[in-house]
mmCIF file with all atom_site columns, C-alpha atoms and ligand atoms in Angstrom:
data_model
loop_
_atom_site.group_PDB
_atom_site.id
_atom_site.type_symbol
_atom_site.label_atom_id
_atom_site.label_alt_id
_atom_site.label_comp_id
_atom_site.label_asym_id
_atom_site.label_entity_id
_atom_site.label_seq_id
_atom_site.pdbx_PDB_ins_code
_atom_site.Cartn_x
_atom_site.Cartn_y
_atom_site.Cartn_z
_atom_site.occupancy
_atom_site.B_iso_or_equiv
_atom_site.pdbx_formal_charge
_atom_site.auth_seq_id
_atom_site.auth_comp_id
_atom_site.auth_asym_id
_atom_site.auth_atom_id
_atom_site.pdbx_PDB_model_num
ATOM   1   C  CA  . MET B 1 1   ? -9.401  -12.777 -2.286  1.00 83.00 ? 1   MET B CA  1
ATOM   2   C  CA  . LYS B 1 2   ? -5.760  -12.981 -3.127  1.00 96.00 ? 2   LYS B CA  1
ATOM   3   C  CA  . ILE B 1 3   ? -3.196  -10.427 -4.213  1.00 98.00 ? 3   ILE B CA  1
ATOM   4   C  CA  . THR B 1 4   ? 0.288   -11.076 -5.530  1.00 98.00 ? 4   THR B CA  1
ATOM   5   C  CA  . ILE B 1 5   ? 3.410   -8.930  -5.624  1.00 98.00 ? 5   ILE B CA  1
ATOM   6   C  CA  . ARG B 1 6   ? 6.744   -9.726  -7.226  1.00 98.00 ? 6   ARG B CA  1
ATOM   7   C  CA  . LYS B 1 7   ? 9.669   -9.993  -4.845  1.00 98.00 ? 7   LYS B CA  1
ATOM   8   C  CA  . THR B 1 8   ? 11.571  -7.255  -6.710  1.00 98.00 ? 8   THR B CA  1
ATOM   9   C  CA  . ASP B 1 9   ? 8.638   -4.870  -6.213  1.00 98.00 ? 9   ASP B CA  1
ATOM   10  C  CA  . TYR B 1 10  ? 8.360   -5.851  -2.553  1.00 98.00 ? 10  TYR B CA  1
ATOM   11  C  CA  . LEU B 1 11  ? 12.070  -5.141  -2.102  1.00 98.00 ? 11  LEU B CA  1
ATOM   12  C  CA  . ARG B 1 12  ? 11.731  -1.737  -3.773  1.00 98.00 ? 12  ARG B CA  1
ATOM   13  C  CA  . ILE B 1 13  ? 8.959   -0.829  -1.319  1.00 98.00 ? 13  ILE B CA  1
ATOM   14  C  CA  . LEU B 1 14  ? 11.003  -2.132  1.598   1.00 98.00 ? 14  LEU B CA  1
ATOM   15  C  CA  . GLU B 1 15  ? 14.164  -0.231  0.648   1.00 98.00 ? 15  GLU B CA  1
ATOM   16  C  CA  . TYR B 1 16  ? 12.266  2.977   0.065   1.00 98.00 ? 16  TYR B CA  1
ATOM   17  C  CA  . ALA B 1 17  ? 10.343  2.645   3.340   1.00 98.00 ? 17  ALA B CA  1
ATOM   18  C  CA  . LEU B 1 18  ? 13.582  2.039   5.244   1.00 97.00 ? 18  LEU B CA  1
ATOM   19  C  CA  . SER B 1 19  ? 15.205  5.088   3.648   1.00 97.00 ? 19  SER B CA  1
ATOM   20  C  CA  . GLU B 1 20  ? 12.239  7.326   4.501   1.00 97.00 ? 20  GLU B CA  1
ATOM   21  C  CA  . ARG B 1 21  ? 12.285  6.522   8.212   1.00 97.00 ? 21  ARG B CA  1
ATOM   22  C  CA  . PRO B 1 22  ? 11.383  7.976   10.659  1.00 96.00 ? 22  PRO B CA  1
ATOM   23  C  CA  . ASP B 1 23  ? 8.585   9.155   8.332   1.00 97.00 ? 23  ASP B CA  1
ATOM   24  C  CA  . GLU B 1 24  ? 5.938   6.912   6.852   1.00 98.00 ? 24  GLU B CA  1
ATOM   25  C  CA  . ALA B 1 25  ? 6.531   6.135   3.190   1.00 98.00 ? 25  ALA B CA  1
ATOM   26  C  CA  . CYS B 1 26  ? 3.706   5.676   0.700   1.00 98.00 ? 26  CYS B CA  1
ATOM   27  C  CA  . GLY B 1 27  ? 2.782   4.946   -2.879  1.00 98.00 ? 27  GLY B CA  1
ATOM   28  C  CA  . LEU B 1 28  ? 0.366   3.286   -5.251  1.00 98.00 ? 28  LEU B CA  1
ATOM   29  C  CA  . ILE B 1 29  ? -0.017  -0.203  -6.674  1.00 98.00 ? 29  ILE B CA  1
ATOM   30  C  CA  . ALA B 1 30  ? -1.316  -1.156  -10.102 1.00 98.00 ? 30  ALA B CA  1
ATOM   31  C  CA  . GLY B 1 31  ? -1.689  -4.262  -12.176 1.00 98.00 ? 31  GLY B CA  1
ATOM   32  C  CA  . GLU B 1 32  ? -4.424  -6.618  -13.170 1.00 98.00 ? 32  GLU B CA  1
ATOM   33  C  CA  . ASP B 1 33  ? -7.693  -7.578  -11.512 1.00 95.00 ? 33  ASP B CA  1
ATOM   34  C  CA  . ARG B 1 34  ? -7.968  -11.059 -12.977 1.00 95.00 ? 34  ARG B CA  1
ATOM   35  C  CA  . GLU B 1 35  ? -11.190 -12.906 -13.632 1.00 93.00 ? 35  GLU B CA  1
ATOM   36  C  CA  . ASP B 1 36  ? -10.085 -15.765 -11.367 1.00 94.00 ? 36  ASP B CA  1
ATOM   37  C  CA  . GLY B 1 37  ? -10.241 -13.319 -8.452  1.00 91.00 ? 37  GLY B CA  1
ATOM   38  C  CA  . VAL B 1 38  ? -6.493  -12.887 -8.100  1.00 97.00 ? 38  VAL B CA  1
ATOM   39  C  CA  . ARG B 1 39  ? -5.206  -9.339  -8.079  1.00 97.00 ? 39  ARG B CA  1
ATOM   40  C  CA  . GLU B 1 40  ? -1.766  -9.191  -9.598  1.00 98.00 ? 40  GLU B CA  1
ATOM   41  C  CA  . ILE B 1 41  ? 0.457   -6.209  -8.773  1.00 98.00 ? 41  ILE B CA  1
ATOM   42  C  CA  . LYS B 1 42  ? 2.575   -5.452  -11.829 1.00 98.00 ? 42  LYS B CA  1
ATOM   43  C  CA  . LYS B 1 43  ? 3.913   -2.053  -10.878 1.00 98.00 ? 43  LYS B CA  1
ATOM   44  C  CA  . VAL B 1 44  ? 4.528   -0.202  -7.640  1.00 98.00 ? 44  VAL B CA  1
ATOM   45  C  CA  . TYR B 1 45  ? 4.927   3.551   -7.354  1.00 98.00 ? 45  TYR B CA  1
ATOM   46  C  CA  . LEU B 1 46  ? 7.131   5.050   -4.651  1.00 98.00 ? 46  LEU B CA  1
ATOM   47  C  CA  . LEU B 1 47  ? 5.696   8.485   -3.934  1.00 98.00 ? 47  LEU B CA  1
ATOM   48  C  CA  . THR B 1 48  ? 6.309   11.360  -1.545  1.00 98.00 ? 48  THR B CA  1
ATOM   49  C  CA  . ASN B 1 49  ? 4.551   11.525  1.812   1.00 97.00 ? 49  ASN B CA  1
ATOM   50  C  CA  . THR B 1 50  ? 3.834   15.257  2.006   1.00 97.00 ? 50  THR B CA  1
ATOM   51  C  CA  . ASP B 1 51  ? 2.940   14.949  5.714   1.00 96.00 ? 51  ASP B CA  1
ATOM   52  C  CA  . HIS B 1 52  ? 6.531   13.963  6.582   1.00 95.00 ? 52  HIS B CA  1
ATOM   53  C  CA  . THR B 1 53  ? 5.604   12.287  9.852   1.00 94.00 ? 53  THR B CA  1
ATOM   54  C  CA  . SER B 1 54  ? 5.805   8.807   11.365  1.00 92.00 ? 54  SER B CA  1
ATOM   55  C  CA  . GLU B 1 55  ? 2.068   8.877   12.176  1.00 91.00 ? 55  GLU B CA  1
ATOM   56  C  CA  . HIS B 1 56  ? 0.232   9.256   8.878   1.00 93.00 ? 56  HIS B CA  1
ATOM   57  C  CA  . PHE B 1 57  ? 0.658   10.022  5.211   1.00 95.00 ? 57  PHE B CA  1
ATOM   58  C  CA  . SER B 1 58  ? -0.701  12.045  2.321   1.00 96.00 ? 58  SER B CA  1
ATOM   59  C  CA  . ILE B 1 59  ? 0.408   11.144  -1.167  1.00 97.00 ? 59  ILE B CA  1
ATOM   60  C  CA  . ASP B 1 60  ? 1.795   14.080  -3.137  1.00 98.00 ? 60  ASP B CA  1
ATOM   61  C  CA  . PRO B 1 61  ? -1.133  14.938  -5.442  1.00 98.00 ? 61  PRO B CA  1
ATOM   62  C  CA  . ARG B 1 62  ? 0.991   15.800  -8.466  1.00 98.00 ? 62  ARG B CA  1
ATOM   63  C  CA  . GLU B 1 63  ? 2.949   12.555  -8.200  1.00 98.00 ? 63  GLU B CA  1
ATOM   64  C  CA  . GLN B 1 64  ? -0.318  10.685  -7.750  1.00 98.00 ? 64  GLN B CA  1
ATOM   65  C  CA  . LEU B 1 65  ? -1.703  12.217  -10.938 1.00 98.00 ? 65  LEU B CA  1
ATOM   66  C  CA  . ALA B 1 66  ? 1.463   11.312  -12.866 1.00 98.00 ? 66  ALA B CA  1
ATOM   67  C  CA  . ALA B 1 67  ? 1.252   7.731   -11.544 1.00 98.00 ? 67  ALA B CA  1
ATOM   68  C  CA  . VAL B 1 68  ? -2.388  7.390   -12.601 1.00 98.00 ? 68  VAL B CA  1
ATOM   69  C  CA  . LYS B 1 69  ? -1.481  8.660   -16.069 1.00 98.00 ? 69  LYS B CA  1
ATOM   70  C  CA  . ASP B 1 70  ? 1.330   6.128   -16.236 1.00 98.00 ? 70  ASP B CA  1
ATOM   71  C  CA  . MET B 1 71  ? -1.138  3.353   -15.315 1.00 98.00 ? 71  MET B CA  1
ATOM   72  C  CA  . ARG B 1 72  ? -3.412  4.427   -18.157 1.00 98.00 ? 72  ARG B CA  1
ATOM   73  C  CA  . VAL B 1 73  ? -0.561  4.528   -20.678 1.00 98.00 ? 73  VAL B CA  1
ATOM   74  C  CA  . ASN B 1 74  ? 0.543   1.037   -19.605 1.00 98.00 ? 74  ASN B CA  1
ATOM   75  C  CA  . ALA B 1 75  ? -3.007  -0.370  -19.432 1.00 98.00 ? 75  ALA B CA  1
ATOM   76  C  CA  . LEU B 1 76  ? -2.667  -1.137  -15.727 1.00 98.00 ? 76  LEU B CA  1
ATOM   77  C  CA  . THR B 1 77  ? -5.613  -1.159  -13.334 1.00 98.00 ? 77  THR B CA  1
ATOM   78  C  CA  . PRO B 1 78  ? -5.248  0.915   -10.158 1.00 98.00 ? 78  PRO B CA  1
ATOM   79  C  CA  . LEU B 1 79  ? -5.361  -1.650  -7.316  1.00 98.00 ? 79  LEU B CA  1
ATOM   80  C  CA  . GLY B 1 80  ? -4.889  0.543   -4.245  1.00 98.00 ? 80  GLY B CA  1
ATOM   81  C  CA  . ASN B 1 81  ? -2.047  1.972   -2.239  1.00 98.00 ? 81  ASN B CA  1
ATOM   82  C  CA  . TRP B 1 82  ? 0.677   1.030   0.196   1.00 98.00 ? 82  TRP B CA  1
ATOM   83  C  CA  . HIS B 1 83  ? 2.290   2.775   3.139   1.00 98.00 ? 83  HIS B CA  1
ATOM   84  C  CA  . SER B 1 84  ? 4.714   1.972   5.908   1.00 98.00 ? 84  SER B CA  1
ATOM   85  C  CA  . HIS B 1 85  ? 4.335   1.909   9.668   1.00 98.00 ? 85  HIS B CA  1
ATOM   86  C  CA  . PRO B 1 86  ? 7.846   2.692   10.918  1.00 97.00 ? 86  PRO B CA  1
ATOM   87  C  CA  . GLU B 1 87  ? 7.005   1.976   14.556  1.00 95.00 ? 87  GLU B CA  1
ATOM   88  C  CA  . SER B 1 88  ? 3.662   0.195   14.670  1.00 96.00 ? 88  SER B CA  1
ATOM   89  C  CA  . PRO B 1 89  ? 2.215   -3.149  13.553  1.00 97.00 ? 89  PRO B CA  1
ATOM   90  C  CA  . SER B 1 90  ? 1.004   -3.999  10.059  1.00 97.00 ? 90  SER B CA  1
ATOM   91  C  CA  . ARG B 1 91  ? -2.664  -3.198  10.482  1.00 96.00 ? 91  ARG B CA  1
ATOM   92  C  CA  . PRO B 1 92  ? -4.769  -0.143  9.657   1.00 97.00 ? 92  PRO B CA  1
ATOM   93  C  CA  . SER B 1 93  ? -4.732  2.645   12.252  1.00 95.00 ? 93  SER B CA  1
ATOM   94  C  CA  . GLU B 1 94  ? -7.966  4.434   13.125  1.00 93.00 ? 94  GLU B CA  1
ATOM   95  C  CA  . GLU B 1 95  ? -6.952  7.189   10.740  1.00 93.00 ? 95  GLU B CA  1
ATOM   96  C  CA  . ASP B 1 96  ? -6.099  4.686   8.001   1.00 95.00 ? 96  ASP B CA  1
ATOM   97  C  CA  . LYS B 1 97  ? -9.621  3.301   8.358   1.00 95.00 ? 97  LYS B CA  1
ATOM   98  C  CA  . ARG B 1 98  ? -11.196 6.730   8.326   1.00 93.00 ? 98  ARG B CA  1
ATOM   99  C  CA  . LEU B 1 99  ? -9.344  7.702   5.148   1.00 92.00 ? 99  LEU B CA  1
ATOM   100 C  CA  . ALA B 1 100 ? -9.968  4.411   3.337   1.00 94.00 ? 100 ALA B CA  1
ATOM   101 C  CA  . ASN B 1 101 ? -12.700 5.565   1.000   1.00 92.00 ? 101 ASN B CA  1
ATOM   102 C  CA  . ASP B 1 102 ? -12.374 2.934   -1.695  1.00 94.00 ? 102 ASP B CA  1
ATOM   103 C  CA  . PRO B 1 103 ? -13.982 -0.415  -0.787  1.00 93.00 ? 103 PRO B CA  1
ATOM   104 C  CA  . GLY B 1 104 ? -12.542 -1.935  -3.972  1.00 94.00 ? 104 GLY B CA  1
ATOM   105 C  CA  . ALA B 1 105 ? -8.957  -1.044  -3.125  1.00 97.00 ? 105 ALA B CA  1
ATOM   106 C  CA  . SER B 1 106 ? -6.244  -3.142  -1.560  1.00 98.00 ? 106 SER B CA  1
ATOM   107 C  CA  . TYR B 1 107 ? -4.423  -1.344  1.232   1.00 98.00 ? 107 TYR B CA  1
ATOM   108 C  CA  . LEU B 1 108 ? -0.926  -2.667  1.792   1.00 98.00 ? 108 LEU B CA  1
ATOM   109 C  CA  . ILE B 1 109 ? 0.784   -1.851  5.081   1.00 98.00 ? 109 ILE B CA  1
ATOM   110 C  CA  . LEU B 1 110 ? 4.459   -2.573  5.673   1.00 98.00 ? 110 LEU B CA  1
ATOM   111 C  CA  . SER B 1 111 ? 5.492   -2.640  9.320   1.00 98.00 ? 111 SER B CA  1
ATOM   112 C  CA  . LEU B 1 112 ? 9.110   -1.855  10.146  1.00 98.00 ? 112 LEU B CA  1
ATOM   113 C  CA  . GLN B 1 113 ? 8.507   -2.148  13.868  1.00 97.00 ? 113 GLN B CA  1
ATOM   114 C  CA  . ASP B 1 114 ? 10.878  -5.117  13.998  1.00 96.00 ? 114 ASP B CA  1
ATOM   115 C  CA  . GLU B 1 115 ? 13.535  -4.071  11.523  1.00 89.00 ? 115 GLU B CA  1
ATOM   116 C  CA  . GLU B 1 116 ? 14.851  -7.622  11.226  1.00 93.00 ? 116 GLU B CA  1
ATOM   117 C  CA  . HIS B 1 117 ? 11.407  -8.914  10.328  1.00 97.00 ? 117 HIS B CA  1
ATOM   118 C  CA  . PRO B 1 118 ? 9.414   -6.481  8.203   1.00 98.00 ? 118 PRO B CA  1
ATOM   119 C  CA  . VAL B 1 119 ? 5.752   -7.490  7.828   1.00 98.00 ? 119 VAL B CA  1
ATOM   120 C  CA  . LEU B 1 120 ? 3.665   -6.703  4.777   1.00 98.00 ? 120 LEU B CA  1
ATOM   121 C  CA  . ASN B 1 121 ? -0.089  -7.291  4.898   1.00 98.00 ? 121 ASN B CA  1
ATOM   122 C  CA  . ALA B 1 122 ? -2.934  -6.409  2.542   1.00 98.00 ? 122 ALA B CA  1
ATOM   123 C  CA  . PHE B 1 123 ? -6.378  -5.283  3.656   1.00 98.00 ? 123 PHE B CA  1
ATOM   124 C  CA  . HIS B 1 124 ? -9.782  -4.433  2.327   1.00 96.00 ? 124 HIS B CA  1
ATOM   125 C  CA  . ILE B 1 125 ? -11.572 -1.711  4.237   1.00 97.00 ? 125 ILE B CA  1
ATOM   126 C  CA  . GLU B 1 126 ? -15.306 -1.417  3.778   1.00 95.00 ? 126 GLU B CA  1
ATOM   127 C  CA  . GLY B 1 127 ? -18.370 0.145   5.352   1.00 93.00 ? 127 GLY B CA  1
ATOM   128 C  CA  . ASP B 1 128 ? -19.235 3.735   6.129   1.00 88.00 ? 128 ASP B CA  1
ATOM   129 C  CA  . GLU B 1 129 ? -16.809 6.141   7.702   1.00 83.00 ? 129 GLU B CA  1
ATOM   130 C  CA  . LYS B 1 130 ? -17.992 5.553   11.268  1.00 84.00 ? 130 LYS B CA  1
ATOM   131 C  CA  . ASP B 1 131 ? -18.201 1.793   11.054  1.00 88.00 ? 131 ASP B CA  1
ATOM   132 C  CA  . ARG B 1 132 ? -15.444 0.380   8.922   1.00 93.00 ? 132 ARG B CA  1
ATOM   133 C  CA  . SER B 1 133 ? -14.819 -3.313  8.642   1.00 95.00 ? 133 SER B CA  1
ATOM   134 C  CA  . VAL B 1 134 ? -11.316 -4.519  7.911   1.00 96.00 ? 134 VAL B CA  1
ATOM   135 C  CA  . ARG B 1 135 ? -10.621 -7.760  6.088   1.00 96.00 ? 135 ARG B CA  1
ATOM   136 C  CA  . ARG B 1 136 ? -7.179  -9.289  5.588   1.00 96.00 ? 136 ARG B CA  1
ATOM   137 C  CA  . GLU B 1 137 ? -6.422  -10.223 2.031   1.00 96.00 ? 137 GLU B CA  1
ATOM   138 C  CA  . GLU B 1 138 ? -4.147  -13.143 1.239   1.00 97.00 ? 138 GLU B CA  1
ATOM   139 C  CA  . LEU B 1 139 ? -0.877  -11.644 0.048   1.00 98.00 ? 139 LEU B CA  1
ATOM   140 C  CA  . VAL B 1 140 ? 1.629   -13.729 -1.862  1.00 98.00 ? 140 VAL B CA  1
ATOM   141 C  CA  . ILE B 1 141 ? 5.167   -12.534 -2.583  1.00 98.00 ? 141 ILE B CA  1
ATOM   142 C  CA  . LEU B 1 142 ? 6.243   -14.170 -5.854  1.00 97.00 ? 142 LEU B CA  1
ATOM   143 C  CA  . GLU B 1 143 ? 9.876   -15.232 -6.093  1.00 89.00 ? 143 GLU B CA  1
HETATM 144 ZN ZN1 . ZN  S 2 .   ? -1.171  3.650   8.588   1.00 82.93 ? 201 ZN  S ZN1 1
#
């Protein structure tokens, strides 16, 4: 499986995540689930982490609802979410795995651990709550 994001959208996520430090930043991704198996992100949503910590996130429910409405209006498919790890690597934490309830979603994690070299990875998280399996998805940043 492959997922693409435009560089401008990647940079928006990066700038927002940097500005929200030391807290985790979060949001949603939407676009097109193409028949050739490529998931194309066409819009990213930068939303409020109501937890306001560097350890985990909860997306503001009202902002989430508004984003989902916007996806509907613009005929975009919800593809998953993204969040930042200000001080840890770009892979799902135990809590991220526990909370990943949508096996069809792409979970993007941006690590700012090395500020000079931010790392963005995409994951699929499947299986039941006690035995999740994590799969890396090929992520391509389009110039
Ligand atoms: Zn996380």
